[in-house]
PDB file of C-alpha atoms in Angstrom:
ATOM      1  CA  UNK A 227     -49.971 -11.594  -2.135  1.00 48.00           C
ATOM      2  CA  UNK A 228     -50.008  -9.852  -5.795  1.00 48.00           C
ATOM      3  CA  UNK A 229     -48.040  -6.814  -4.344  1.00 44.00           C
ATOM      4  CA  UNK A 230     -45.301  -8.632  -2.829  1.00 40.00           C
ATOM      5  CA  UNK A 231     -45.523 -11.000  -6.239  1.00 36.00           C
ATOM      6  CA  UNK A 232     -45.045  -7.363  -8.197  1.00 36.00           C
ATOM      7  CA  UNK A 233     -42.428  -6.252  -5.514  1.00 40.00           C
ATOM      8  CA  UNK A 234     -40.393  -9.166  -6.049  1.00 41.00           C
ATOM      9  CA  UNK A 235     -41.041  -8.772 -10.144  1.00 37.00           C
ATOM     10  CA  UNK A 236     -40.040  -5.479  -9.830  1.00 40.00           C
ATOM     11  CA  UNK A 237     -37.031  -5.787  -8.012  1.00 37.00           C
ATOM     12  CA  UNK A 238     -35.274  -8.827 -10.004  1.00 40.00           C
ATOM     13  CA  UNK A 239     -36.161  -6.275 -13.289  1.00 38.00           C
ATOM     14  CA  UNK A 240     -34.515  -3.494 -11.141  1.00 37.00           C
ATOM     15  CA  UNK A 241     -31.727  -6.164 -10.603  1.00 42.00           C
ATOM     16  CA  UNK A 242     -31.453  -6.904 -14.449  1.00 40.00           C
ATOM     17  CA  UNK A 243     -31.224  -3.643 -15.215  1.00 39.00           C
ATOM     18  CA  UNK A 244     -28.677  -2.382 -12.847  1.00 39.00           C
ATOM     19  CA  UNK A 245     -26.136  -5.145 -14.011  1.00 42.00           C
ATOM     20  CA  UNK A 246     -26.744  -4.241 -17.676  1.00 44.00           C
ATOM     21  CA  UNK A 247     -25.775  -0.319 -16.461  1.00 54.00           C
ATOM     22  CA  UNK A 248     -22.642  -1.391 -14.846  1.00 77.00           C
ATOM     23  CA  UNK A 249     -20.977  -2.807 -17.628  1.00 91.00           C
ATOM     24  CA  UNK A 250     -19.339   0.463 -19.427  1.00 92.00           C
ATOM     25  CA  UNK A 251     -19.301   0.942 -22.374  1.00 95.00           C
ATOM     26  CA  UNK A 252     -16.156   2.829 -24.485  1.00 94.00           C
ATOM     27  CA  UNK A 253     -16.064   6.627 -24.096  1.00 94.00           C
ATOM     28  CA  UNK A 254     -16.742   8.376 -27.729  1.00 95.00           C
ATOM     29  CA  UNK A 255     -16.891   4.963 -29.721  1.00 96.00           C
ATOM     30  CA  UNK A 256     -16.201   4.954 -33.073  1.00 96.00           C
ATOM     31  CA  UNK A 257     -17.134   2.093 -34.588  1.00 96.00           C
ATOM     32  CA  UNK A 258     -15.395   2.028 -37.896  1.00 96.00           C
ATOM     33  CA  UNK A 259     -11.979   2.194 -36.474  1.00 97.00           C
ATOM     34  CA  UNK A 260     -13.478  -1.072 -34.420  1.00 97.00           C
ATOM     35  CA  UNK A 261     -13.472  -3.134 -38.208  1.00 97.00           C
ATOM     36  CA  UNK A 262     -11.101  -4.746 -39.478  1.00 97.00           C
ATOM     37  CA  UNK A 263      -9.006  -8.603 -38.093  1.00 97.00           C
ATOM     38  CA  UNK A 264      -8.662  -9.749 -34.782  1.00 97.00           C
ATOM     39  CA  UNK A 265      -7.545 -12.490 -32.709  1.00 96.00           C
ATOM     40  CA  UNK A 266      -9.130 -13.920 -29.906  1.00 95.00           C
ATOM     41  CA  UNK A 267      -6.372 -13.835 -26.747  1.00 96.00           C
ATOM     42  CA  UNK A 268      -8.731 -14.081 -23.932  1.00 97.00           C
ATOM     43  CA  UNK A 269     -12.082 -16.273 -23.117  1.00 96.00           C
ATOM     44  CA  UNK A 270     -14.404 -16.026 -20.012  1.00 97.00           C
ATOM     45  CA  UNK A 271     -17.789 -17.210 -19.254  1.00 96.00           C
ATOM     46  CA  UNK A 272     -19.757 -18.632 -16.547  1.00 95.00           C
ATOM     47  CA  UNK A 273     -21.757 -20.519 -19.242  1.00 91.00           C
ATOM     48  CA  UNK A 274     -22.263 -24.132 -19.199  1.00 86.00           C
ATOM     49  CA  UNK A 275     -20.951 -25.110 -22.976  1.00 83.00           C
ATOM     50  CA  UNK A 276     -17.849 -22.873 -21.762  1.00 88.00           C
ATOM     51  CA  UNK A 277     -17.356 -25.465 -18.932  1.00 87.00           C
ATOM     52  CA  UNK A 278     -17.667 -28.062 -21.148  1.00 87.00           C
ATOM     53  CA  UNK A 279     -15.456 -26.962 -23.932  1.00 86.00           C
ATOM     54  CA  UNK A 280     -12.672 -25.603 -21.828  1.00 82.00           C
ATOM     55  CA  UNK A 281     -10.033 -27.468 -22.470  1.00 86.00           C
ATOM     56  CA  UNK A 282     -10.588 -27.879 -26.661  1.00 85.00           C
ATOM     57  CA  UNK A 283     -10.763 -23.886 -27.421  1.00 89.00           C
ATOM     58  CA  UNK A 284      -7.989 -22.299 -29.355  1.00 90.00           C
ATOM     59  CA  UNK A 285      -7.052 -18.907 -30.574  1.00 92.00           C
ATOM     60  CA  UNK A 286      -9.380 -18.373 -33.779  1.00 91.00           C
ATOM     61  CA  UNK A 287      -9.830 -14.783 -35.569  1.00 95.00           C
ATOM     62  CA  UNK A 288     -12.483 -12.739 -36.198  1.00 96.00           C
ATOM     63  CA  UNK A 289     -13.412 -10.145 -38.928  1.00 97.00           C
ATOM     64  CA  UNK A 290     -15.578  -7.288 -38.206  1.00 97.00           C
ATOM     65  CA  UNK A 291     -17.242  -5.667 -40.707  1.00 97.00           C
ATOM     66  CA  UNK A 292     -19.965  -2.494 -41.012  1.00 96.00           C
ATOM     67  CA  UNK A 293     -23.149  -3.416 -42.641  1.00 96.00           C
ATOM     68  CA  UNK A 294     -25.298  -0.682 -44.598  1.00 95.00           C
ATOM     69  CA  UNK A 295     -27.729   0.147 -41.827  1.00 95.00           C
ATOM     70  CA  UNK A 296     -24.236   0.651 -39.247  1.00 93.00           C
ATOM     71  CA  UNK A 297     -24.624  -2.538 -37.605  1.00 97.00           C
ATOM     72  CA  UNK A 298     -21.212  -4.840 -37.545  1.00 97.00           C
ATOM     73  CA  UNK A 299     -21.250  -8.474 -39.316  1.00 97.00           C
ATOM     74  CA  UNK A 300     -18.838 -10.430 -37.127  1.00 96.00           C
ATOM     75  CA  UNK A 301     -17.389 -13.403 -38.691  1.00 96.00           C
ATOM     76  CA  UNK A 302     -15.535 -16.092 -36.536  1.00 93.00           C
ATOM     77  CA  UNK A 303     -13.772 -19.051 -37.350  1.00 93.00           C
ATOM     78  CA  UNK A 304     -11.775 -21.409 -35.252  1.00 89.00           C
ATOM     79  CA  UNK A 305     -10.727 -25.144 -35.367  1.00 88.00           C
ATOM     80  CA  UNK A 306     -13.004 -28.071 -34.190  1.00 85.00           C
ATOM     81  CA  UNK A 307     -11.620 -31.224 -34.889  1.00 83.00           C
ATOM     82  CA  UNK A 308      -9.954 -31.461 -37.683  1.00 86.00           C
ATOM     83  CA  UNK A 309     -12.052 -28.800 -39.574  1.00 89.00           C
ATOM     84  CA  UNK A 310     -11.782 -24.981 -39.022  1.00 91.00           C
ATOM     85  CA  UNK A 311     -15.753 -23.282 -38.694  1.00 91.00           C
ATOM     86  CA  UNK A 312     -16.794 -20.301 -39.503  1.00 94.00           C
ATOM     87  CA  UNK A 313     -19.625 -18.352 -37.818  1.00 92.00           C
ATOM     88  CA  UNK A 314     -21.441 -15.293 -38.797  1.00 94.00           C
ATOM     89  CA  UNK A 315     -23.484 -12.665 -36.457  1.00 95.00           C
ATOM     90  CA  UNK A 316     -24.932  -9.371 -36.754  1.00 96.00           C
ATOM     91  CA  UNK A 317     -24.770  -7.392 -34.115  1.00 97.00           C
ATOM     92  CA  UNK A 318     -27.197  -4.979 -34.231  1.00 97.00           C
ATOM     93  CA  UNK A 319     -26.443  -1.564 -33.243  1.00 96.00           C
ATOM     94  CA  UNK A 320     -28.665  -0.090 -30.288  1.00 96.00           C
ATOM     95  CA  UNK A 321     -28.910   4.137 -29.062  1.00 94.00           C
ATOM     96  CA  UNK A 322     -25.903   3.895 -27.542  1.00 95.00           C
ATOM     97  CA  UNK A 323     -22.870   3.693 -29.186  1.00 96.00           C
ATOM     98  CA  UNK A 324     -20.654   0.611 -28.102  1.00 96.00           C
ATOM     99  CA  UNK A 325     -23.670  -1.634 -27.309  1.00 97.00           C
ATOM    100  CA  UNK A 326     -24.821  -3.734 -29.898  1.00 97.00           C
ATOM    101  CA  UNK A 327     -27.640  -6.728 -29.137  1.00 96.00           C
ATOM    102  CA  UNK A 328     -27.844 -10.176 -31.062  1.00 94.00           C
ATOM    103  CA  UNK A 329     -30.092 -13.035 -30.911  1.00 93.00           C
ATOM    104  CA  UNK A 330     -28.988 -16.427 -31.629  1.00 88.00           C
ATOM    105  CA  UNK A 331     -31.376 -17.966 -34.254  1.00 87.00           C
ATOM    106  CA  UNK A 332     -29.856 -21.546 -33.254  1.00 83.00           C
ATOM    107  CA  UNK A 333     -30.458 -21.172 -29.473  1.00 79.00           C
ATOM    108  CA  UNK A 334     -32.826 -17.881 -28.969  1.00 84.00           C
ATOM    109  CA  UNK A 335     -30.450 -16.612 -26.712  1.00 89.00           C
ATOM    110  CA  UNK A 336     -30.275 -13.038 -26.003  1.00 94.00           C
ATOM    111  CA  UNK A 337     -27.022 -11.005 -25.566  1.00 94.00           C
ATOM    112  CA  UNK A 338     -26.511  -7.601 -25.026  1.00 96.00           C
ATOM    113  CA  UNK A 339     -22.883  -7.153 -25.949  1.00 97.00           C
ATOM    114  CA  UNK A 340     -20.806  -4.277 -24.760  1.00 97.00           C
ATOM    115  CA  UNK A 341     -17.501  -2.777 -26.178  1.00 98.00           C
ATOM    116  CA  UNK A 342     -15.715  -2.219 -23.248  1.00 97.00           C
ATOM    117  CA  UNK A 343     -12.520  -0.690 -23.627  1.00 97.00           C
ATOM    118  CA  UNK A 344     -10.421  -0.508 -27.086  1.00 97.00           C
ATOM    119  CA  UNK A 345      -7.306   1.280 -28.121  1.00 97.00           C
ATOM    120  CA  UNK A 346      -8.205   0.313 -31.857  1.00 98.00           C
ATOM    121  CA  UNK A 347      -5.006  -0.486 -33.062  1.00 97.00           C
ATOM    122  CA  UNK A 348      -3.930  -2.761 -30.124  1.00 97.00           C
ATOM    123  CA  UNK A 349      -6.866  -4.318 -28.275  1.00 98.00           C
ATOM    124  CA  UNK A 350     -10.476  -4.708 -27.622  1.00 98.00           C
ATOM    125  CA  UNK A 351     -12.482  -5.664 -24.489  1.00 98.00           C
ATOM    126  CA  UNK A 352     -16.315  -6.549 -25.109  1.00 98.00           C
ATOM    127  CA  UNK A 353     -18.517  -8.107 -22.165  1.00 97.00           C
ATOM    128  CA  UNK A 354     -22.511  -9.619 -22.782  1.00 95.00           C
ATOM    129  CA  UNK A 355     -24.511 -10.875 -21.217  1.00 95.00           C
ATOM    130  CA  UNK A 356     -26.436 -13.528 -22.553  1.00 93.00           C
ATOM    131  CA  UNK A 357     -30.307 -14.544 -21.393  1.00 92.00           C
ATOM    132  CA  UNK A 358     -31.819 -17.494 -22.153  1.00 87.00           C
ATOM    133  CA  UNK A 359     -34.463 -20.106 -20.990  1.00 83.00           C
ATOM    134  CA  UNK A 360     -31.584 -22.006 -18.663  1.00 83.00           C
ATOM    135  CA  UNK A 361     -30.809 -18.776 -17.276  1.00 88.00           C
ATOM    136  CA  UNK A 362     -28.079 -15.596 -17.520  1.00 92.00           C
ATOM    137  CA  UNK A 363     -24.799 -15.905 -18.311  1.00 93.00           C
ATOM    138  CA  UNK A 364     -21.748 -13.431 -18.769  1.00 95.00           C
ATOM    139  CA  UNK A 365     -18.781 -13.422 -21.366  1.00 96.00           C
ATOM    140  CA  UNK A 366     -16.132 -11.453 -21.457  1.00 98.00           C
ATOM    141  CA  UNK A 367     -13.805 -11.844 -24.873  1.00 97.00           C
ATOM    142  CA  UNK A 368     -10.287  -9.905 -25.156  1.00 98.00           C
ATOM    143  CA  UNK A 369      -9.416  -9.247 -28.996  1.00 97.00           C
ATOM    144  CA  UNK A 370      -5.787  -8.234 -30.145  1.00 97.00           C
ATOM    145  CA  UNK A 371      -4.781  -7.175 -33.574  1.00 97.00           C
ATOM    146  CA  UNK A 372      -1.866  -9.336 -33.244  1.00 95.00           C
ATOM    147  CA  UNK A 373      -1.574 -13.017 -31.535  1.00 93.00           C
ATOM    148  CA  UNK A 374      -0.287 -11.988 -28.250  1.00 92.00           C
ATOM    149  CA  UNK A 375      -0.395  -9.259 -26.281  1.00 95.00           C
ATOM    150  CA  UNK A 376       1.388  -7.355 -23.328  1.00 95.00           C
ATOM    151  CA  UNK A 377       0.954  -9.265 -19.404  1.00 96.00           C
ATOM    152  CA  UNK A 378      -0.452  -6.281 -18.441  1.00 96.00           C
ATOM    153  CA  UNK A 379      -3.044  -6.352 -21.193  1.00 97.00           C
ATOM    154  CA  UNK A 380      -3.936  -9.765 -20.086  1.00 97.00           C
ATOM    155  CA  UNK A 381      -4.221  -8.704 -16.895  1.00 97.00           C
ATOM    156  CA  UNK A 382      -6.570  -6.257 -17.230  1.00 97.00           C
ATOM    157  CA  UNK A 383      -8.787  -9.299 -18.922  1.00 98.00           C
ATOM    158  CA  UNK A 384      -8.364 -11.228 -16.258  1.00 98.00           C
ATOM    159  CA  UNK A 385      -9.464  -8.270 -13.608  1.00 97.00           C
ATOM    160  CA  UNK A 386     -12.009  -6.982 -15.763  1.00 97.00           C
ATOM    161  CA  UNK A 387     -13.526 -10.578 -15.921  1.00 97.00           C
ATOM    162  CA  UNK A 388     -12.905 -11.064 -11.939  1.00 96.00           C
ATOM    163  CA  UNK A 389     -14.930  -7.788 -11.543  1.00 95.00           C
ATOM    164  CA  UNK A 390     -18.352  -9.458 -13.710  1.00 95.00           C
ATOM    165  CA  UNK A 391     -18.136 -12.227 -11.022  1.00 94.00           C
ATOM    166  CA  UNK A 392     -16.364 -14.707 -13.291  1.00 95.00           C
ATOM    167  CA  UNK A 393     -14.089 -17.331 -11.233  1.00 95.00           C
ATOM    168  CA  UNK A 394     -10.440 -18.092 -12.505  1.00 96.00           C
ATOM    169  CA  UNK A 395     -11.797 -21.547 -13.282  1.00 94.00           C
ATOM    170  CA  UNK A 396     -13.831 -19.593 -15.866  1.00 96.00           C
ATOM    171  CA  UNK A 397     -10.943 -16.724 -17.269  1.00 97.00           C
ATOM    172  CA  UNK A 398      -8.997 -18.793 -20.102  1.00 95.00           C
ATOM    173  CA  UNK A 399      -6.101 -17.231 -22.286  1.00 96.00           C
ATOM    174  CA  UNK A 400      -6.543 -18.767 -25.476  1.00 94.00           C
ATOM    175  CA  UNK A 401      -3.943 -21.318 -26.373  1.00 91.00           C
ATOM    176  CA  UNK A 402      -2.018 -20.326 -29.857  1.00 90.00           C
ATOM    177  CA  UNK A 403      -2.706 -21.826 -32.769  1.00 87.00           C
ATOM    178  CA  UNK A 404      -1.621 -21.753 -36.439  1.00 86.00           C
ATOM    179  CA  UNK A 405      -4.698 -23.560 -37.684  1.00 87.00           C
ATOM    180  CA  UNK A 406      -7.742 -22.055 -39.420  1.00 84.00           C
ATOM    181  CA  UNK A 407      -5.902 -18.706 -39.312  1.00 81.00           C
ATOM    182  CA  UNK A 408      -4.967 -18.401 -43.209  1.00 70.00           C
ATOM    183  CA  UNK A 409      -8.449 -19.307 -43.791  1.00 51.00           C
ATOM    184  CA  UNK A 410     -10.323 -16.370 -42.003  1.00 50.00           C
ATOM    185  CA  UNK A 411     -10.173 -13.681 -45.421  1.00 47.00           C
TER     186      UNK A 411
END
């Protein structure tokens, strides 16, 4: 009974670990050309809150930012409401260059966070996968330096974000949006 209980351990770890490796992660990333403005185009998730919040998510922008010790401050901020909020997270950098992991000191939640693809200049793809105590989850966020971007950028999001198991119920191009975007320095 305890070998097939480790078996079973073992594999779901095995399991874990095989879905972090087949994310990919940016050939020769270089993280400071990564800093800098960008707008969220594209949302996915199989999360719950995602589900819930759907239909009220906007565009919003982020700033990126390289700390001292090379990890990235990432500071979001998007309307709710009538109010525009700003978030702030530090990704901190792991061995491999791309990959970055966070904890959420609100929820606890884990996410390993992967910069997928990025031209720099144009667009940025980043995937993570986020464990917590009601179970795994996957997002996939599409960044442009500008507030839209080419169809066939968009559908490499949406593709991408097929290819994680994600549903087209839960692939959402950001609706535009003029608010909060002055307000992001």
């Amino acid at each position: 009974m305890q070998t097939m209980l480790l078996s079973i351990l073992g594999l779901a770890l095995l399991g874990t670990l095989h879905a972090q490796d087949s994310i990919p992660v940016q050939a020769d990333f270089q993280q400071d050309k990564l800093t800098g403005r960008w707008y969220s185009i594209g949302l996915a998730s199989n999360s719950d809150w995602f589900k819930e919040k759907r239909h009220l998510m906007k565009m919003c922008t982020t700033i990126i930012s390289t700390t001292a010790e090379g990890n990235l401050e990432v500071t979001s901020t998007y309307p709710k409401g009538d109010q525009c909020v700003t978030r702030n997270s530090l990704y901190t950098k792991t061995e491999q260059p791309g990959r970055f992991s966070y904890t959420s000191p609100r929820w606890g939640s884990k996410h390993n966070i992967h910069v997928v693809e990025t031209n720099y200049e144009e667009y940025a793809l980043v995937a993570t996968q986020i464990s917590k105590s009601t179970g795994p989850s996957t997002m996939v966020l599409l960044y442009s330096r500008t507030k839209e971007l080419s169809p066939e950028r968009l559908e490499m999001f949406t593709q991408f974000s097929r290819g994680q198991g994600l549903t087209d119920d839960e692939i959402l191009i950001l609706p535009q949006t003029d608010k909060c975007m002055a307000d992001a320095a």
